[in-house]
Coordinates of C-alpha atoms in Angstrom, one line a residue:
Q656 CA 147.5 133.1 -33.0
V657 CA 144.7 130.8 -31.7
Q658 CA 141.2 131.6 -33.3
L659 CA 137.8 129.9 -33.0
V660 CA 135.5 131.5 -35.5
E661 CA 131.8 130.5 -35.4
S662 CA 129.5 131.0 -38.3
G663 CA 126.0 129.9 -39.4
G664 CA 123.8 131.7 -37.0
G665 CA 120.8 133.8 -37.9
L666 CA 117.1 134.2 -37.6
M667 CA 115.0 131.1 -38.2
Q668 CA 111.4 130.1 -37.7
P669 CA 110.4 127.6 -35.0
G670 CA 110.7 124.0 -36.5
G671 CA 113.5 125.1 -38.8
S672 CA 117.1 124.2 -39.1
L673 CA 120.5 125.9 -38.9
R674 CA 124.1 124.4 -38.9
L675 CA 126.7 126.3 -37.0
S676 CA 130.3 126.0 -37.8
C677 CA 133.4 126.8 -35.8
A678 CA 136.6 126.9 -37.6
A679 CA 139.8 126.5 -35.6
S680 CA 143.4 127.7 -36.2
G681 CA 146.7 128.3 -34.3
F682 CA 146.5 125.1 -32.3
T683 CA 146.4 121.3 -32.8
F684 CA 142.7 121.0 -33.2
S685 CA 142.8 117.2 -33.1
T686 CA 143.9 117.0 -29.7
Y687 CA 141.1 119.3 -28.1
A688 CA 137.7 118.3 -27.0
M689 CA 135.1 120.7 -28.6
T690 CA 132.0 121.9 -26.8
W691 CA 129.2 124.2 -27.9
Y692 CA 127.8 126.5 -25.2
R693 CA 124.9 129.0 -25.3
Q694 CA 123.9 131.9 -23.4
A695 CA 120.4 133.4 -23.5
P696 CA 119.8 137.0 -22.3
G697 CA 119.7 137.2 -18.4
K698 CA 120.8 133.5 -18.1
Q699 CA 124.1 131.7 -17.4
R700 CA 126.0 130.1 -20.1
E701 CA 125.2 126.4 -20.6
L702 CA 126.6 123.5 -22.2
V703 CA 124.7 122.5 -25.4
A704 CA 126.8 119.6 -26.8
A705 CA 130.4 118.3 -26.6
I706 CA 132.6 115.8 -28.7
T707 CA 135.9 114.3 -27.8
S708 CA 139.1 115.0 -29.6
A709 CA 138.7 112.0 -32.0
G710 CA 135.1 112.3 -32.2
G711 CA 134.3 109.1 -30.7
S712 CA 132.0 110.3 -28.1
T713 CA 129.5 113.0 -27.8
N714 CA 127.3 114.4 -25.0
Y715 CA 124.2 116.6 -25.0
A716 CA 122.1 118.7 -22.8
G717 CA 118.8 117.2 -22.3
S718 CA 117.0 120.1 -23.8
V719 CA 118.6 119.4 -27.2
K720 CA 119.0 115.8 -27.2
G721 CA 117.4 114.3 -30.3
R722 CA 117.4 117.7 -32.2
F723 CA 121.0 118.7 -32.3
T724 CA 124.0 116.9 -33.5
I725 CA 127.6 117.8 -32.9
S726 CA 130.2 116.6 -35.2
R727 CA 133.8 117.5 -36.1
D728 CA 136.2 117.2 -39.2
N729 CA 139.8 117.0 -37.9
A730 CA 141.0 117.5 -41.4
K731 CA 139.3 120.8 -41.8
N732 CA 139.9 121.9 -38.1
T733 CA 136.1 122.4 -37.9
V734 CA 133.3 121.6 -35.4
Y735 CA 129.6 121.6 -36.4
L736 CA 126.5 121.9 -34.6
Q737 CA 123.4 120.7 -36.6
M738 CA 120.3 122.2 -35.1
N739 CA 116.9 120.8 -36.1
S740 CA 113.3 121.3 -34.9
L741 CA 114.4 124.8 -33.5
K742 CA 112.3 126.2 -30.6
P743 CA 112.1 129.8 -29.4
E744 CA 113.9 128.8 -26.3
D745 CA 117.0 127.9 -28.5
T746 CA 117.4 131.6 -28.9
A747 CA 120.8 132.5 -27.6
V748 CA 124.5 133.4 -28.4
Y749 CA 126.2 130.1 -29.2
Y750 CA 130.0 129.8 -28.4
C751 CA 132.5 127.4 -29.5
N752 CA 135.0 126.1 -26.9
A753 CA 138.2 124.2 -27.3
H754 CA 139.6 122.4 -24.3
N755 CA 142.9 120.1 -23.9
Y756 CA 142.6 118.1 -20.7
V757 CA 146.4 117.3 -20.6
L758 CA 147.7 120.8 -21.2
R759 CA 144.7 122.4 -19.5
Y760 CA 144.4 125.0 -22.3
D761 CA 141.0 126.6 -22.8
Y762 CA 140.0 128.7 -25.9
W763 CA 136.7 130.5 -26.8
G764 CA 135.2 131.9 -30.0
Q765 CA 133.4 135.2 -30.2
G766 CA 129.9 133.7 -30.6
T767 CA 127.2 133.7 -33.1
Q768 CA 123.6 134.8 -32.5
V769 CA 120.7 132.3 -33.1
T770 CA 117.3 133.6 -32.9
V771 CA 114.2 131.4 -33.2
S772 CA 111.0 133.4 -33.9
S773 CA 108.0 133.5 -36.0

């Protein structure tokens, strides 16, 4: 059974930091590119950060570049999103996505809420 379970969300003041985790199971994690998306109320889901299957390449949305860092540990089947210098506009539900470009399989987590407010 495929599972992606996000954790680490919560309420944080502006300027603070959070680290999201996404634990994967039920598939060969090391063969999947991993992406964090987010969706704010009334807005479309947007890509936040992505990392290739081996972790050698990353990509970020312009709005988070320099503040967020995506990383992965293939031995632990987990991808992380370190979020620093948080802003109120980072408030959203954050989703973890796994994608295999060869098999064209796509999996999603259930999301974790991040709220940035004073």
